[in-house]
mmCIF file of C-alpha atoms and ligand atoms in Angstrom:
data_model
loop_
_atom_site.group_PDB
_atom_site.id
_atom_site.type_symbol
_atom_site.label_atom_id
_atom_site.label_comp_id
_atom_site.label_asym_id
_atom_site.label_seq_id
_atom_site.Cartn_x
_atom_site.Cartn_y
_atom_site.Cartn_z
ATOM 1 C CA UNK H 27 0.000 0.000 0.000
ATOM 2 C CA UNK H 28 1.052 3.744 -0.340
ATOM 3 C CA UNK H 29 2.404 5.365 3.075
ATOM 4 C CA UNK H 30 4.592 8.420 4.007
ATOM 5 C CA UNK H 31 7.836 6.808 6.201
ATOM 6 C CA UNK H 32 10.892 7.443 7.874
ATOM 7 C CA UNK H 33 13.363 5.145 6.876
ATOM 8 C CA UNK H 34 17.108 6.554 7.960
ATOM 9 C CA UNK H 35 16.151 9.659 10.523
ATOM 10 C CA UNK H 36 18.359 12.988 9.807
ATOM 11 C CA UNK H 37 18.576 14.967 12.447
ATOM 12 C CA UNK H 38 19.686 18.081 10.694
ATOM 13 C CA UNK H 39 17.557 17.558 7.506
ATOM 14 C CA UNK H 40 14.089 15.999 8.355
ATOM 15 C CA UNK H 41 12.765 16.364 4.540
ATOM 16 C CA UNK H 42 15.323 14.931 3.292
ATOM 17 C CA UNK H 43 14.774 11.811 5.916
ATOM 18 C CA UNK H 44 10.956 11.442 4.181
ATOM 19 C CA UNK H 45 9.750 8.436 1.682
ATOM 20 C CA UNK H 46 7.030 8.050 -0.048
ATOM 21 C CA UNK H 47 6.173 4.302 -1.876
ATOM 22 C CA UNK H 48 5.010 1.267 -0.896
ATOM 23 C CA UNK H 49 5.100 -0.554 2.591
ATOM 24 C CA UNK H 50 3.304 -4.012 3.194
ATOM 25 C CA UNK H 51 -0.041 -3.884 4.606
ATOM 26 C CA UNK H 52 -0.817 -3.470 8.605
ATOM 27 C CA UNK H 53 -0.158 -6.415 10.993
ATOM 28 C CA UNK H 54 -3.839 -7.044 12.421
ATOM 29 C CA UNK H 55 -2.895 -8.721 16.047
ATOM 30 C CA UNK H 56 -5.960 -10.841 17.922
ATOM 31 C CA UNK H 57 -8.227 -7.606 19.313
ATOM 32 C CA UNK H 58 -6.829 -4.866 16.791
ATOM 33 C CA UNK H 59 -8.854 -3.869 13.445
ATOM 34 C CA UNK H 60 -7.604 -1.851 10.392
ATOM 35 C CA UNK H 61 -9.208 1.205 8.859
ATOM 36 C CA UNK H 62 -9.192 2.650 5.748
ATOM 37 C CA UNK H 63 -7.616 6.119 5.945
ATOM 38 C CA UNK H 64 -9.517 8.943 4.650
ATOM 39 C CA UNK H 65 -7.793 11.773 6.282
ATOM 40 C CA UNK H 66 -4.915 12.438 8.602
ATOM 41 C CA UNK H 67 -3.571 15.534 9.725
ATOM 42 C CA UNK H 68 0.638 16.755 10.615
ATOM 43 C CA UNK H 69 1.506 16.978 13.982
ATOM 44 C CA UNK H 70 5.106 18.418 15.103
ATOM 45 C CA UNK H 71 5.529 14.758 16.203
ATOM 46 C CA UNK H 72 6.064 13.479 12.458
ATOM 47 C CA UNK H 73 8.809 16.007 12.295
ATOM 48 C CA UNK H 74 10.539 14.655 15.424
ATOM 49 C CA UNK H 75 10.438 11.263 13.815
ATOM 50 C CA UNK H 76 11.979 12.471 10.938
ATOM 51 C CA UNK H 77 14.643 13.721 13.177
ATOM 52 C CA UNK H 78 14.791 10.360 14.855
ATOM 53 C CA UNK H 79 13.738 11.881 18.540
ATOM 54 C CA UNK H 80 11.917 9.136 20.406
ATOM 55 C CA UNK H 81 11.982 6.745 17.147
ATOM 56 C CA UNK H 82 14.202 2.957 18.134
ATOM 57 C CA UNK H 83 16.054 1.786 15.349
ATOM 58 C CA UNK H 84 14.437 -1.498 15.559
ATOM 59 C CA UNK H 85 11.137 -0.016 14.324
ATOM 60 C CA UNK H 86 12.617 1.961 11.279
ATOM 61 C CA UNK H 87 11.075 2.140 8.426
ATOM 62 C CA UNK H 88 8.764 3.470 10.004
ATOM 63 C CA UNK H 89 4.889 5.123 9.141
ATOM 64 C CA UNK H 90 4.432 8.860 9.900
ATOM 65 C CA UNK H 91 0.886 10.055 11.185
ATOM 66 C CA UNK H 92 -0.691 10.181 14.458
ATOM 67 C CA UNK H 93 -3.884 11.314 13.675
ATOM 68 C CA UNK H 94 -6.785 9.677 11.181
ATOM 69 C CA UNK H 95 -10.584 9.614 10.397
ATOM 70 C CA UNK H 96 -11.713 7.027 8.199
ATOM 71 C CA UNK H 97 -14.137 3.593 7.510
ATOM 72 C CA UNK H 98 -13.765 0.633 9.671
ATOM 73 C CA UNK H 99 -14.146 -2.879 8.383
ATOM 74 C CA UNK H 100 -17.554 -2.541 8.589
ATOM 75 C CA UNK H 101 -17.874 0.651 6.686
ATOM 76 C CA UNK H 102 -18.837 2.621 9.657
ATOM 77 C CA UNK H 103 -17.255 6.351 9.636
ATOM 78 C CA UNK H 104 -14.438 6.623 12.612
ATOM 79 C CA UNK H 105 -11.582 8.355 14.340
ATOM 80 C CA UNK H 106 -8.897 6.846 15.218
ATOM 81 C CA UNK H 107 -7.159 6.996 18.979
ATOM 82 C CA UNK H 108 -3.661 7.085 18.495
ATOM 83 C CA UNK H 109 -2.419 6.325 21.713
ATOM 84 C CA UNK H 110 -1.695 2.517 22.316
ATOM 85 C CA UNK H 111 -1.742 1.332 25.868
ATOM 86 C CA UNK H 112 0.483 -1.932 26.454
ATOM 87 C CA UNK H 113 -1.453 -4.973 26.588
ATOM 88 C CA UNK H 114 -3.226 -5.780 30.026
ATOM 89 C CA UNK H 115 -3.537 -2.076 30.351
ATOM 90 C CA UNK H 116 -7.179 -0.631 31.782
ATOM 91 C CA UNK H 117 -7.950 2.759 32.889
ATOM 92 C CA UNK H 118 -6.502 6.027 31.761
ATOM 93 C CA UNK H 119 -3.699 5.085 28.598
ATOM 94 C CA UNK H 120 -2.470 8.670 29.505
ATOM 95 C CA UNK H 121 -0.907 7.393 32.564
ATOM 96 C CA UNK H 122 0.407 3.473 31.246
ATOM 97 C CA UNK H 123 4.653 4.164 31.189
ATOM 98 C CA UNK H 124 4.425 1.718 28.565
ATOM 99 C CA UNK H 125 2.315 3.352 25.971
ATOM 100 C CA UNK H 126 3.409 4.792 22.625
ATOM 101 C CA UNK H 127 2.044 6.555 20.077
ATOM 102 C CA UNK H 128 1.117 5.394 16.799
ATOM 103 C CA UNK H 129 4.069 6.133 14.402
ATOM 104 C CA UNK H 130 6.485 5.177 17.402
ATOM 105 C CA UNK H 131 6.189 1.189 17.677
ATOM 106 C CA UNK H 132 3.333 0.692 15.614
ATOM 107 C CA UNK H 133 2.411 1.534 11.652
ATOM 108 C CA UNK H 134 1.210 5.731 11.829
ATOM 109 C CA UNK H 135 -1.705 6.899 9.847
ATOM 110 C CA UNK H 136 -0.061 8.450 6.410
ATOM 111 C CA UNK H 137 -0.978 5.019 4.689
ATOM 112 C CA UNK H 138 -3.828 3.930 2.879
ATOM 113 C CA UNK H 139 -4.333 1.827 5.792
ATOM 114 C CA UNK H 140 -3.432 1.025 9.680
ATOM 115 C CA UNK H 141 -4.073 -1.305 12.452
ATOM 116 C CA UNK H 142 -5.046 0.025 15.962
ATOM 117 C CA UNK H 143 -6.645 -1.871 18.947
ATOM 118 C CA UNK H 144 -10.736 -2.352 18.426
ATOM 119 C CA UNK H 145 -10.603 0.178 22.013
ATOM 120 C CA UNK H 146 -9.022 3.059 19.826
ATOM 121 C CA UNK H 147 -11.583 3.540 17.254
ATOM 122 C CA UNK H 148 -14.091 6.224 17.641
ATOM 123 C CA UNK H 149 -17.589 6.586 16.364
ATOM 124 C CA UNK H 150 -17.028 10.376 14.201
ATOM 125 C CA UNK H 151 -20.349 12.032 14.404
ATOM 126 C CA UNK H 152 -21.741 12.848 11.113
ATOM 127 C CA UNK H 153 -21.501 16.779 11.344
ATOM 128 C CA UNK H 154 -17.761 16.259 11.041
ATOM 129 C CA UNK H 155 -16.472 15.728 7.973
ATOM 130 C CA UNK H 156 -13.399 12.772 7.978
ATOM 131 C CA UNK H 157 -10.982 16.103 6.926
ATOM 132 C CA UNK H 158 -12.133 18.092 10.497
ATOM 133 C CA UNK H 159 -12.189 14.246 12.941
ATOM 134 C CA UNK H 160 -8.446 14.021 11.217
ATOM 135 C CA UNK H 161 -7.633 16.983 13.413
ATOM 136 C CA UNK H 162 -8.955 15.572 16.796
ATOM 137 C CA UNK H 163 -6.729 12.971 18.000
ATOM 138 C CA UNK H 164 -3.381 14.981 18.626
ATOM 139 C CA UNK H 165 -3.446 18.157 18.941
ATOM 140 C CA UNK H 166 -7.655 19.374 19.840
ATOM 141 C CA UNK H 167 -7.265 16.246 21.878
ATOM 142 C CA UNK H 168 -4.621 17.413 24.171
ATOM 143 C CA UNK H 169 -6.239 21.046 24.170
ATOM 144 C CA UNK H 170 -9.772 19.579 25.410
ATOM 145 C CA UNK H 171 -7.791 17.801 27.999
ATOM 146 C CA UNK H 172 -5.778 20.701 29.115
ATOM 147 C CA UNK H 173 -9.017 23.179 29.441
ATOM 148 C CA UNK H 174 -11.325 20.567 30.747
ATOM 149 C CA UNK H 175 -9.856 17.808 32.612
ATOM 150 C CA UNK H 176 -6.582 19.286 34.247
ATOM 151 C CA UNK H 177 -8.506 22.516 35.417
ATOM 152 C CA UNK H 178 -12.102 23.601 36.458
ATOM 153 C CA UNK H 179 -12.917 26.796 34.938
ATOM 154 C CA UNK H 180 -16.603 28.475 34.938
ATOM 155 C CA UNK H 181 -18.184 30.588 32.269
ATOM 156 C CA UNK H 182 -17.347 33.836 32.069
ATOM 157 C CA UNK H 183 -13.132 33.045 33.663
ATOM 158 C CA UNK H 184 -10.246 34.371 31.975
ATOM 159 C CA UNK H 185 -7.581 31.696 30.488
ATOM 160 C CA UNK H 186 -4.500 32.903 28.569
ATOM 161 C CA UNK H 187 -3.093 31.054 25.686
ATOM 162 C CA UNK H 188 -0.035 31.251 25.319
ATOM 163 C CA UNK H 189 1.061 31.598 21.290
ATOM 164 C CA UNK H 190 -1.080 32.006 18.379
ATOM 165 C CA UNK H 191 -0.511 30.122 15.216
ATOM 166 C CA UNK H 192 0.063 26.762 15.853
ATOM 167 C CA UNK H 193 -2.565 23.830 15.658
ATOM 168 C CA UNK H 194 -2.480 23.343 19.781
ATOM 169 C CA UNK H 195 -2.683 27.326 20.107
ATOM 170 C CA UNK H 196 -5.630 27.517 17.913
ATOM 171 C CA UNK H 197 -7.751 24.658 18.986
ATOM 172 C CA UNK H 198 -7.108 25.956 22.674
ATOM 173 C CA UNK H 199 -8.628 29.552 21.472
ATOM 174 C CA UNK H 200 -11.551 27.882 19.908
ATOM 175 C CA UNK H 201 -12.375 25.364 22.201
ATOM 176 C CA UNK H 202 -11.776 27.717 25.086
ATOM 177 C CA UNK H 203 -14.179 30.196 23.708
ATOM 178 C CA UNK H 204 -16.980 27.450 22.529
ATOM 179 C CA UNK H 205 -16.964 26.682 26.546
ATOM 180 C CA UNK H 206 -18.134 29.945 27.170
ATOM 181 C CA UNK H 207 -14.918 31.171 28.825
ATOM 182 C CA UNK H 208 -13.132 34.804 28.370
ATOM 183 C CA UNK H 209 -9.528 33.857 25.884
ATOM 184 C CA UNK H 210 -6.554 36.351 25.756
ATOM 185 C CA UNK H 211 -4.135 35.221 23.368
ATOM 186 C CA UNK H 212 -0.489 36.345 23.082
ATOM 187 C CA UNK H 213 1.642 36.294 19.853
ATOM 188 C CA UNK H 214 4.815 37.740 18.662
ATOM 189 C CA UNK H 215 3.522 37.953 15.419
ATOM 190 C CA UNK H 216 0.575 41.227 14.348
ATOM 191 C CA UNK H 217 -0.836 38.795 11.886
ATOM 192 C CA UNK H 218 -1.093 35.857 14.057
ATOM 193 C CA UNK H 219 -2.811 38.290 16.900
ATOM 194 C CA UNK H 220 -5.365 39.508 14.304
ATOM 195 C CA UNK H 221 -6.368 35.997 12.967
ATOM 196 C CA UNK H 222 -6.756 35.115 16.867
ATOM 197 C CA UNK H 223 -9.451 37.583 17.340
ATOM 198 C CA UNK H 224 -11.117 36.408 14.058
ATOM 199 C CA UNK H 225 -11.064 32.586 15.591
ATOM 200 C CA UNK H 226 -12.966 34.016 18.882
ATOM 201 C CA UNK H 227 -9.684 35.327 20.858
ATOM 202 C CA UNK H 228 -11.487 38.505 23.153
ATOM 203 C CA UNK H 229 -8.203 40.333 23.103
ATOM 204 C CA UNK H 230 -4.909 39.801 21.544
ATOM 205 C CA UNK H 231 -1.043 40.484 23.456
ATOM 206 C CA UNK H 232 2.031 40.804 22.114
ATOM 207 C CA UNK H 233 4.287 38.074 23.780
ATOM 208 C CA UNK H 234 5.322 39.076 27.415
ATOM 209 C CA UNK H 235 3.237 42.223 27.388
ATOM 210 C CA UNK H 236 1.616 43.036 30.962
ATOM 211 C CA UNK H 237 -2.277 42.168 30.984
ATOM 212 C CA UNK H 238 -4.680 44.399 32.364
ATOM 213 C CA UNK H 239 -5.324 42.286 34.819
ATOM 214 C CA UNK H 240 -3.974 38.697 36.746
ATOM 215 C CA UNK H 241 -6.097 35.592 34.918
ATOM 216 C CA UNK H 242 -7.775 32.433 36.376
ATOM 217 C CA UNK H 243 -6.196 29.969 34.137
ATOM 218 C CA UNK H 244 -2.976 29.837 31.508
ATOM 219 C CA UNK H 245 -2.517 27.422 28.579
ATOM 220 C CA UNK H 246 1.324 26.613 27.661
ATOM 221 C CA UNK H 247 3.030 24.854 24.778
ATOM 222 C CA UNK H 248 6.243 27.274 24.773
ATOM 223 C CA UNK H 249 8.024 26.640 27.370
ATOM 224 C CA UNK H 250 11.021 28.446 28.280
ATOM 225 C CA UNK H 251 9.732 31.978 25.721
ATOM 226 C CA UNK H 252 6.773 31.952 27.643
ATOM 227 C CA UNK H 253 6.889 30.411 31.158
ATOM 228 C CA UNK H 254 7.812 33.482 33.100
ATOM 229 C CA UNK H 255 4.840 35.450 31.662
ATOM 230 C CA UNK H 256 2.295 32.557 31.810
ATOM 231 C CA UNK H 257 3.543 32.111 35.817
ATOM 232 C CA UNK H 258 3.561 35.873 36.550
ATOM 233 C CA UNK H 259 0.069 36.347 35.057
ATOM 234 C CA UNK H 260 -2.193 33.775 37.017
ATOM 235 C CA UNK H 261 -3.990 35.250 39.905
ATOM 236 C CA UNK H 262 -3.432 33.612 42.923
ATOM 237 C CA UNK H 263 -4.617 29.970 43.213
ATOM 238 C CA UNK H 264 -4.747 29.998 39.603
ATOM 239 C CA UNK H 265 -3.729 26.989 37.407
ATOM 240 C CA UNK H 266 -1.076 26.774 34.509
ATOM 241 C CA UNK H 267 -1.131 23.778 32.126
ATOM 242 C CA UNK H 268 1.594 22.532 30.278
ATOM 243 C CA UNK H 269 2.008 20.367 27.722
ATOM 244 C CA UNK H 270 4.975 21.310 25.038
ATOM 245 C CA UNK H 271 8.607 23.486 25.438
ATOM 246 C CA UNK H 272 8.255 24.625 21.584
ATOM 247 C CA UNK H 273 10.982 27.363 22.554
ATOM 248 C CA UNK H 274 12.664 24.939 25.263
ATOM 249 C CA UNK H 275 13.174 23.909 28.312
ATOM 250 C CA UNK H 276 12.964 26.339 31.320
ATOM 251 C CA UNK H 277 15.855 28.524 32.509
ATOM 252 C CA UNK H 278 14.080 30.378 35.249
ATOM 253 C CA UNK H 279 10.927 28.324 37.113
ATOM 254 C CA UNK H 280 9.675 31.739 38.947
ATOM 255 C CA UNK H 281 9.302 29.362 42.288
ATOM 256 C CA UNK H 282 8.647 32.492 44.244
ATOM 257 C CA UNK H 283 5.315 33.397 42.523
ATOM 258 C CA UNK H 284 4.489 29.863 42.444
ATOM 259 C CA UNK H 285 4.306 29.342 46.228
ATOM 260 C CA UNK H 286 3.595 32.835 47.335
ATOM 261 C CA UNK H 287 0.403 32.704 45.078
ATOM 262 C CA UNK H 288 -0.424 29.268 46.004
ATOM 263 C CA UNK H 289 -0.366 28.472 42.056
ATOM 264 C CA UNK H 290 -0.847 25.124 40.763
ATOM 265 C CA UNK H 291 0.964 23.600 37.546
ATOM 266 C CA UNK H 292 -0.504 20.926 35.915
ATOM 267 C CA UNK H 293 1.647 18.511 33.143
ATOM 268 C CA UNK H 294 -0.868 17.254 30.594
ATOM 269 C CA UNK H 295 -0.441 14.891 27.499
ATOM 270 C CA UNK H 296 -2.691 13.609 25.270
ATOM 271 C CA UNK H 297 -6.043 12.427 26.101
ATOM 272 C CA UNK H 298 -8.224 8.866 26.851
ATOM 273 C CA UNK H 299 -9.935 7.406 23.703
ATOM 274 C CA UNK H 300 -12.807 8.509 26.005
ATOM 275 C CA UNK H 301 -11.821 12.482 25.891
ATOM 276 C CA UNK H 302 -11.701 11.744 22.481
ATOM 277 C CA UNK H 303 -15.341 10.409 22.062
ATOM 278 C CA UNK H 304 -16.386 13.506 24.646
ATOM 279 C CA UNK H 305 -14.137 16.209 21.921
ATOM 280 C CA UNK H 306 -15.800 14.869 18.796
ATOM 281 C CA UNK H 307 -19.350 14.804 20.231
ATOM 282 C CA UNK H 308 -18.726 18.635 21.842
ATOM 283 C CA UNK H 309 -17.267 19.626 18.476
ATOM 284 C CA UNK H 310 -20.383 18.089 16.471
ATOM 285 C CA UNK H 311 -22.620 19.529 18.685
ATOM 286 C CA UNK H 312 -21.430 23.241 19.526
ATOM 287 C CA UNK H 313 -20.817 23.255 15.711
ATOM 288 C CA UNK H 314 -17.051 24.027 16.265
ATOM 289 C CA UNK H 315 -14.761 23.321 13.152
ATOM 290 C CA UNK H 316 -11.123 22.683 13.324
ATOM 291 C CA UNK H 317 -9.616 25.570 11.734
ATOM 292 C CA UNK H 318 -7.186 23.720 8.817
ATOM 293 C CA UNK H 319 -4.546 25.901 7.003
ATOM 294 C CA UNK H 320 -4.244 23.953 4.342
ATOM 295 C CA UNK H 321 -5.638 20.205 2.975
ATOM 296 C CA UNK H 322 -3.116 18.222 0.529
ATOM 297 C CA UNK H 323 -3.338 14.942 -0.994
ATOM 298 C CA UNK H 324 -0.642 12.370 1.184
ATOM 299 C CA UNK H 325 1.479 12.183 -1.741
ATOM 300 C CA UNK H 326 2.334 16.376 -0.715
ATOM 301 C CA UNK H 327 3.080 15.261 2.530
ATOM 302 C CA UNK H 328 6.622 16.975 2.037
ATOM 303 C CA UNK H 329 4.725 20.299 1.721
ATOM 304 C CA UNK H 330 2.607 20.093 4.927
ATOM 305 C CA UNK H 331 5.417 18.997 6.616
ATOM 306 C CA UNK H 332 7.529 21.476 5.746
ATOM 307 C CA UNK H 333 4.946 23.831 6.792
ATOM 308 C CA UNK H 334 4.708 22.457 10.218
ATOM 309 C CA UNK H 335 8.479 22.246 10.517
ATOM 310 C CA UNK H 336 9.115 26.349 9.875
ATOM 311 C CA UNK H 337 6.622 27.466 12.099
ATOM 312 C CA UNK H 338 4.492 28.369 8.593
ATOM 313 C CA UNK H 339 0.999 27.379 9.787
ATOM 314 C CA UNK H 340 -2.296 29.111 11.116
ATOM 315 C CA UNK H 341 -4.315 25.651 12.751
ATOM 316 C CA UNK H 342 -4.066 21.992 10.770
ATOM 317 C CA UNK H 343 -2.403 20.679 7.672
ATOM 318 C CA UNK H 344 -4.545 17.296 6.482
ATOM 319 C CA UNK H 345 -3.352 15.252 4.330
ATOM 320 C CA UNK H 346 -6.259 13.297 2.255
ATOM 321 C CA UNK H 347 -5.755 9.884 0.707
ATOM 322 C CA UNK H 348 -4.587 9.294 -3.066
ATOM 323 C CA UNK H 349 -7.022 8.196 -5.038
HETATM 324 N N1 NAP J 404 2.041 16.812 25.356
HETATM 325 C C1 NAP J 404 1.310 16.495 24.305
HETATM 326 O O1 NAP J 404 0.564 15.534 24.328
HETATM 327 C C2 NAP J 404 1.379 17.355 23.085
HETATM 328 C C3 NAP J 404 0.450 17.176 22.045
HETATM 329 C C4 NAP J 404 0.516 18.032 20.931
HETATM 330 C C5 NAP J 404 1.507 18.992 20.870
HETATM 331 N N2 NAP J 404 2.393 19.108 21.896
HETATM 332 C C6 NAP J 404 3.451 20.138 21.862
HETATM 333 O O2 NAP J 404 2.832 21.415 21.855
HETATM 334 C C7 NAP J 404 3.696 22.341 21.194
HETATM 335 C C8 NAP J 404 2.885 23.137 20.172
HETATM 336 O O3 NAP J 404 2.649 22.357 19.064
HETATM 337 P P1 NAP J 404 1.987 22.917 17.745
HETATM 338 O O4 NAP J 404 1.815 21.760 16.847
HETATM 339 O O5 NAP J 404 0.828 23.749 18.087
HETATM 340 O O6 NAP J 404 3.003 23.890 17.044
HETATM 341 P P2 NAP J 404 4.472 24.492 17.160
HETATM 342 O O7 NAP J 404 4.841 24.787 15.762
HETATM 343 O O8 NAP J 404 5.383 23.637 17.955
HETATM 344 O O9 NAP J 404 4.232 25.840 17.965
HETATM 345 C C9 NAP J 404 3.697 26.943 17.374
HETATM 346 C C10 NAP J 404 3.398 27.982 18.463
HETATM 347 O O10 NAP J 404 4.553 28.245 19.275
HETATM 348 C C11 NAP J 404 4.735 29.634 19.414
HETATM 349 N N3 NAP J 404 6.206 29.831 19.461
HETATM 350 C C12 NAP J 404 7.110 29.095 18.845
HETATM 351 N N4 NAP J 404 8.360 29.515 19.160
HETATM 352 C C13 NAP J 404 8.215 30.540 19.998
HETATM 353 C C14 NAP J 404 9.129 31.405 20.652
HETATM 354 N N5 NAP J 404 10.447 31.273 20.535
HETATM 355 N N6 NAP J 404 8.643 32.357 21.426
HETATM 356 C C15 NAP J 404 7.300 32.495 21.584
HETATM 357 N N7 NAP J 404 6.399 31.699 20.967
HETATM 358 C C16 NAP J 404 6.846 30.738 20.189
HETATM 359 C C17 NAP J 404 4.030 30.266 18.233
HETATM 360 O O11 NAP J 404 3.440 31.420 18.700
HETATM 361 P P3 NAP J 404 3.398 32.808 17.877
HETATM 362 O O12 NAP J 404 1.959 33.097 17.704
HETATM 363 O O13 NAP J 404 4.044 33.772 18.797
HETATM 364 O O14 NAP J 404 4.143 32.621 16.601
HETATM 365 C C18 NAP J 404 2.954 29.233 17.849
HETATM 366 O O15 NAP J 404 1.704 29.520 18.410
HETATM 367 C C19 NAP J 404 4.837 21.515 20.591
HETATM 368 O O16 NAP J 404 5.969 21.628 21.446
HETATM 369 C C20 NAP J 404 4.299 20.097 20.614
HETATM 370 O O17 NAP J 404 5.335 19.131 20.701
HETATM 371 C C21 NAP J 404 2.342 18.321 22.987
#
């Protein structure tokens, strides 16, 4: 079958690490089913893999894709989980040290088709088209989970998101605002602020500028560009949630604020094939589409990744199958 791989990772030229051609068909272990790939979308993950971060040689070549909407082998319409839980696993996959995600130790979804465990496939509600559930399982995913599961906000609270452009940034703006809460955005970038306010941002900041006032909750993916600003800017008792270091790793943690404000910092990653199910259902129903930059067939997989790779993006590249 056609798929998008990774067969020697290049650290300093990730494009050049990318194949496209033929790869035999998915393994279908006792429990797992294949589907029929109709979308997927590019994640900053596929670009790590081309790098070779967090990819074992023993699994090279290797399938890009973490994220995919498609038909089941009954012809039902689906979305695919793409975390994998070892086996034996039960309760929250979030948590199992042993899980991976596809495109790590198993087959990712730039492929005609891919195997995944019956327990990661996901009814997609009919209001969302296979191109908008392709954007679900990564990056809206781990948004829903950071504004609804690692902190309890009410209508009407303030929550800060840190960055603009990318596809977590963007999904946090609109899902943030679909829940009824107040969303200040920050952005180096004029452009980027002005698009923010058009997805349902309230107000737009340039990066590290002072807010008019302190904020109930703040949404990271930066890291070390940001983290000073997001910590300074919760009020006290207020809750920042992290879940990416973009710019890197932190220099200067700001302890002080954190304990003399009583703040409370939440890690997050990912999200249960049951967030999932909740995120498609609150997407189909509140009428909230994914905002997608750009949709290319998977043989232009290059192109979106190259995209994703310089920072050249406002929300989700999907890649659609070749017919
Ligand atoms: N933990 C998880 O499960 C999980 C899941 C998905 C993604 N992630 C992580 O989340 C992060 C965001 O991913 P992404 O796909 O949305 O896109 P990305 O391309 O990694 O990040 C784009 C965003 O980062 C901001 N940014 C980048 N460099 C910056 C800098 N030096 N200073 C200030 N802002 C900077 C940009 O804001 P501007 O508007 O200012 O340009 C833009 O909004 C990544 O690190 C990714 O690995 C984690």
């Amino acid at each position: 079958m056609f798929a998008v791989y990774v067969e020697r990772p290049d650290r300093d030229d990730p494009l050049g690490a990318l194949v496209l051609g033929d790869r035999p068909e998915p393994q279908v272990p006792d429990g797992w089913a294949t589907v029929t790939v109709r979308a997927a979308s590019v994640n900053h993950h596929d670009v790590w893999s081309l790098r070779g971060v967090g990819l074992k040689d023993q699994y090279l070549p290797m399938i890009l894709g973490c994220d995919a909407a498609g038909l089941d082998e009954d012809g039902a319409e689906v979305i695919v989980h793409g975390v994998i839980a070892s086996p034996g696993w039960s309760g929250d996959e979030t948590l199992d040290p042993q899980r991976s995600l596809l495109s790590e130790k198993h087959p990712g979804t730039f492929a005609e088709r891919v195997a995944v465990p019956r327990h990661n496939i996901v009814p997609k509600p009919s209001g969302l088209s296979f191109e908008a559930a392709a954007c679900l399982p990564t990056a809206w995913l781990t948004a829903y989970r950071m504004l609804f599961t690692q902190v309890q906000l009410a209508e009407g609270d303030t929550v800060v998101v840190q960055g603009a452009s990318g596809g977590m940034s963007t999904s946090l703006i609109m899902l943030a605002r679909a829940a009824g809460y107040r969303v200040w955005v920050t952005s180096r970038d004029a452009d980027s602020r002005e698009r923010a306010l058009q997805i349902g941002a309230h107000q737009a900041f340039e990066s590290g500028e002072r807010l008019p006032e302190r904020v109930d909750a703040v949404m990271e993916t930066i890291g070390r560009a940001t983290w000073s600003h997001s910590v300074k800017s919760l009020r006290a008792g207020g809750t920042l949630v992290t879940s990416g270091a973009t710019s890197g790793d932190l220099e200067v943690g700001e302890l002080r604020h954190i304990f003399f404000r009583q703040l409370k910092i939440h890690g997050s990653t990912m999200g249960t094939r049951d967030e999932l199910d909740a995120l498609a259902r609150f997407m189909a129903d509140r009428g909230v589409e994914p905002l997608v930059d750009r949709i290319l067939p998977m043989d232009q997989a290059a192109d979106g990744i190259r995209a994703v790779k310089d920072g050249e993006v406002f929300g989700k590249i999907v890649l659609t199958r070749v017919p």
